[in-house]
Amino acid sequence: MARAADVVVIGGGIHGCSTALHLALRGLKPILIEKDYAGRHASGVNAGGVRQLARDLHEIPLSISSMDLWERIEELVGDDCGFDAHGTVLVAENEAELAGFRERVEDLRLRGFEHEELIDASELRRLVPAVSERCPGGVVSRRDGAADPFRTTQAFRRRAVEKGAEVIEGVTVTGLSRSGANWRVETTDGDFEAPKIVNAAGAWADRIAAMLGEPVPLAVVAPMLMVTSRLAAFIKPVVILRGRKLSFKQLENGTVVIGGGHLSTPYRDSNETVLDWEKLAISARTVWELFPAMHQATIVRAWAGIEAYMPDGIPVVGRSSTSEGVFHQFGFSTHGFQLGPGTGAVMAELVATGSTNTPIDGLGIERFAAK
Amino acid sequence: MTAAADLAPSYELVVIGGGPAGLAAAALAARAGVSTVLFDENPGVGGQIYRAITSTPVRSRAILGEDYWDGAALADEAKASGALIVNGATVWSLDRQRLVGVSLGGKARLIEAGRVIIATGSQERPFPIPGWTLPGVMTAGAAQTALKAQGLVVGGRTVLAGSGPLLWLLAAQTLRAGGRIDAILDTTPRRNWLQAMLHLPDFALSPYFAKGLALLREVRAKVPVHRAATIEAVGTDRVREVVFSGAGGTRRLPVDLLLLHQGVVPNVNLANAAGVAHVWNDRQLCFVPVLDAEFGSSVPGIAVAGDGAGIAGGTAAAERGRIAAIAAVRALKPQAAVPDTQAIRQRLQREEMGRAFLDCLNRPADSFRLPEGDTIACRCEEVTAKQVRETAQMGCEGPNQMKAFLRCGMGPCQGRLCGLTVTELIAAERKTTPDEVGYYRLRPPVKPITLAELASLPISEAERKAVER
Amino acid sequence: MFKRLADSSPAIAISVDGKTVTARAGDTVAAALLAAGIDHCRTTPVTGAPRAPYCLMGVCFDCLVTVDGVGSRQGCLIPVREGMKVETQLGRREAGR
């Protein structure tokens, strides 16, 4: 006998867990199926940035709705998730970069988005005293911050279960087929049936889509991060760069997480990644130049989480183009953590009501259909 | 002295660790004509068992014993073989593409290896008792290292506690050197003898039998030995006394130094981070790499020799190193002449004969592996046994999730001093096996490197082009 | 806690927190601290508890000290050199000084 649910959510990252929670909050019975354990991959081991800054126009509405949830995250999931809001600062390394940032901020204002704010050298120095003297300014998004990724994903998972979702870990989906009005989800631990499916399978989501005859050009990537030993507190906001790849954040415990998108080699079938130390060395040199306070730091760990990157760098959120009752929520292209809470709410709304008030135009899977 | 810049971009064989396994492997491979580099992080070769064999200030051979001086031949052999031996070199990364990250004199390099032999040996098993983080509490191996390498012998009020051959060897060496030992607290559970007796016939034939008995006699004649079921190091700024309970109730001894030891376990960090599969060995109560008959691991081209392959002692380590090296030579240079494996295997077998007896006899009691209450499990992040137990009860199923909840294993030692404790605690709380629970997934750098060292990695041409803007 | 079997190796002067300590050729930083009777080499970043060398074989990281201005070095792996400046570490003193 197949186990029955209202919705089967495939994938236990922050997106799958958030969607399962919001479905349960709407009174539906979701079953979430995760091949490893919740937060095993990118959702659990990303840099933890909670960032509205520098987002693609298509995803700004999702990002803003997500930020509202982040600001009441403890009420939502029963854990503050280590979220702090010390802002994200995009540092301009030269005047030409700053001029480009000014154009972007002005363009956003015309469109009615006011979360990005241009700052001059003195405000940059006030926000980030440790940054190198030569940087002429930047952009700040003051409500941004950072959270503990694994703790956050686990908190969503736990609250989803408390609200009636079932979470099944260590089980892999092996096939999808129609069964009357339902979808039959075949797995390594028996079958499940539900009228609706949400594909939140991250770096493995193309395999789910392929089962529906809906191939999608997903790249499997694993951006690298490294962390230092504990240092005296010297920086509050998250710092990112545009020209060179860098994200930089000191955690409450004093350790500094250094990322920015240099990629390792992922092996998604064995859950392994092989790091590229020459690229990490580039990050080390960038940090060396920008933050003299880091000259005595030691690197204690480096790692990479496996995730999906779409050709246009923005996620797939919305209905399947081929299969009634199936919804996609993947391909967050190395910036999906902040979007998790809000996108889960939007997806639950879409699944439950058939539409959503938050614009998700331009994010549909049909944009990749063979022409 | 070799500098980082002197290293070639690639070697046919990279041997990591300069103890008996590494020295024997490097010597054999280099003599067969394989371009070989041996990286060792200590100032001189010898590993732990032959620590400072080329430089020890201990002149009297009787103090450290003849077994120690056996190491000199291995060191000479390696030096004469033509292998490049690089000391003060910390290997901080190894991956399945056999790219070796190494730091030397404050500079880092990435070296390509045709084959890799990991010979990183063993470390002392964590001994989590109350107060084990206090200054004045050290491992027995630490005192032995200070004796071998610097000629430092314990002088103040000293108590040794635990079980295993090294504890008794250190006691004998210390006494011969004129050091002071006030008491030995023997933590070997009496019932271990029952299990061990099954393996006595083999042990009686092994080289360790006569040596072991002689050591026990030598030490017992001079030092009071007490059985201890619990041990606590007491003090605030440093250890002041050791409190133990045994058949005669609770006793307190004032101490300046408490030396702990309950056997050694494979040093798994580098192999684990390279993706080598490991399995729980219930007799040795530790994770060991899954290896074929030639010590090849689950990762092609990477072998693990010596005590890192499972504890068998220094002489066995050298033989294992030779077997792994022969496999490497055969793969790299099929025409090269290599020694007869059969003879090596026979010697190895003889060395390994007594192991089952020793493992069973010296199996540490649960109470010294599975701490409770406020006893620290993770020294770096100061995580207590109670925190680990409670988090496991709340549903945390594995050490990797535990890292995220408690930060245990995330300090600079990278789980070396808490990994086994955390795995066994989770298994106990969740009523499952250590094998099911698994071990930390270790991340490179397996030894911390400075940002400056990482930034010093030479930029390849491709990278230089990529960063030009 | 420790005494030298023989003081035959050449003397090497290092400074520890500004005070001159006489080590011997062949000493590591950690061994020199132990021989000099210095009772702890750092305090922990979490609770500020004192720590001293524990394993002397590079696995425990309790002998972390600042050597010639570079923080969190493993004292048990670094040989002493004439004029070397060693500083004991207080908590998170590694950066931002």
Coordinates of N, CA and C in Angstrom, one line a residue, chain A residues 229-235 250 253-256 293, chain C residues 91-97:
Chain A
S229 N 40.1 30.3 12.7 CA 40.0 30.1 14.1 C 39.4 31.4 14.7
R230 N 39.0 31.4 16.0 CA 38.4 32.5 16.6 C 39.3 33.7 16.7
L231 N 38.7 34.9 16.3 CA 39.5 36.1 16.3 C 38.8 37.1 17.2
A232 N 39.5 38.1 17.7 CA 38.8 39.2 18.4 C 37.8 39.8 17.5
A233 N 36.6 40.3 18.0 CA 35.6 40.9 17.2 C 36.1 42.1 16.5
F234 N 35.9 42.2 15.2 CA 36.4 43.4 14.4 C 35.5 43.8 13.3
I235 N 34.4 43.0 13.0 CA 33.6 43.4 11.9 C 32.2 42.9 12.2
Q250 N 32.2 37.8 10.0 CA 32.6 37.3 11.3 C 31.4 36.9 12.1
N253 N 30.8 33.9 17.4 CA 31.9 33.2 18.2 C 33.3 33.6 17.8
G254 N 33.4 34.6 16.9 CA 34.7 35.1 16.6 C 35.3 34.5 15.3
T255 N 34.8 33.4 14.8 CA 35.4 32.8 13.6 C 34.9 33.6 12.4
V256 N 35.7 33.6 11.4 CA 35.4 34.4 10.2 C 35.2 33.4 9.0
A293 N 43.6 43.3 9.4 CA 43.4 42.7 10.7 C 43.5 41.1 10.6
Chain C
G91 N 43.0 33.9 25.3 CA 41.7 33.8 24.6 C 41.8 34.1 23.1
R92 N 41.1 35.1 22.6 CA 41.0 35.4 21.2 C 42.1 36.4 20.8
R93 N 43.2 36.4 21.4 CA 44.2 37.5 21.1 C 44.8 37.4 19.7
E94 N 44.4 36.5 18.9 CA 45.1 36.2 17.7 C 45.1 37.4 16.7
A95 N 44.0 38.1 16.6 CA 44.0 39.2 15.6 C 43.4 40.4 16.2
G96 N 43.5 41.5 15.5 CA 42.9 42.7 16.0 C 43.7 43.4 17.1
R97 N 44.9 43.0 17.2 CA 45.7 43.6 18.3 C 46.4 44.9 17.7

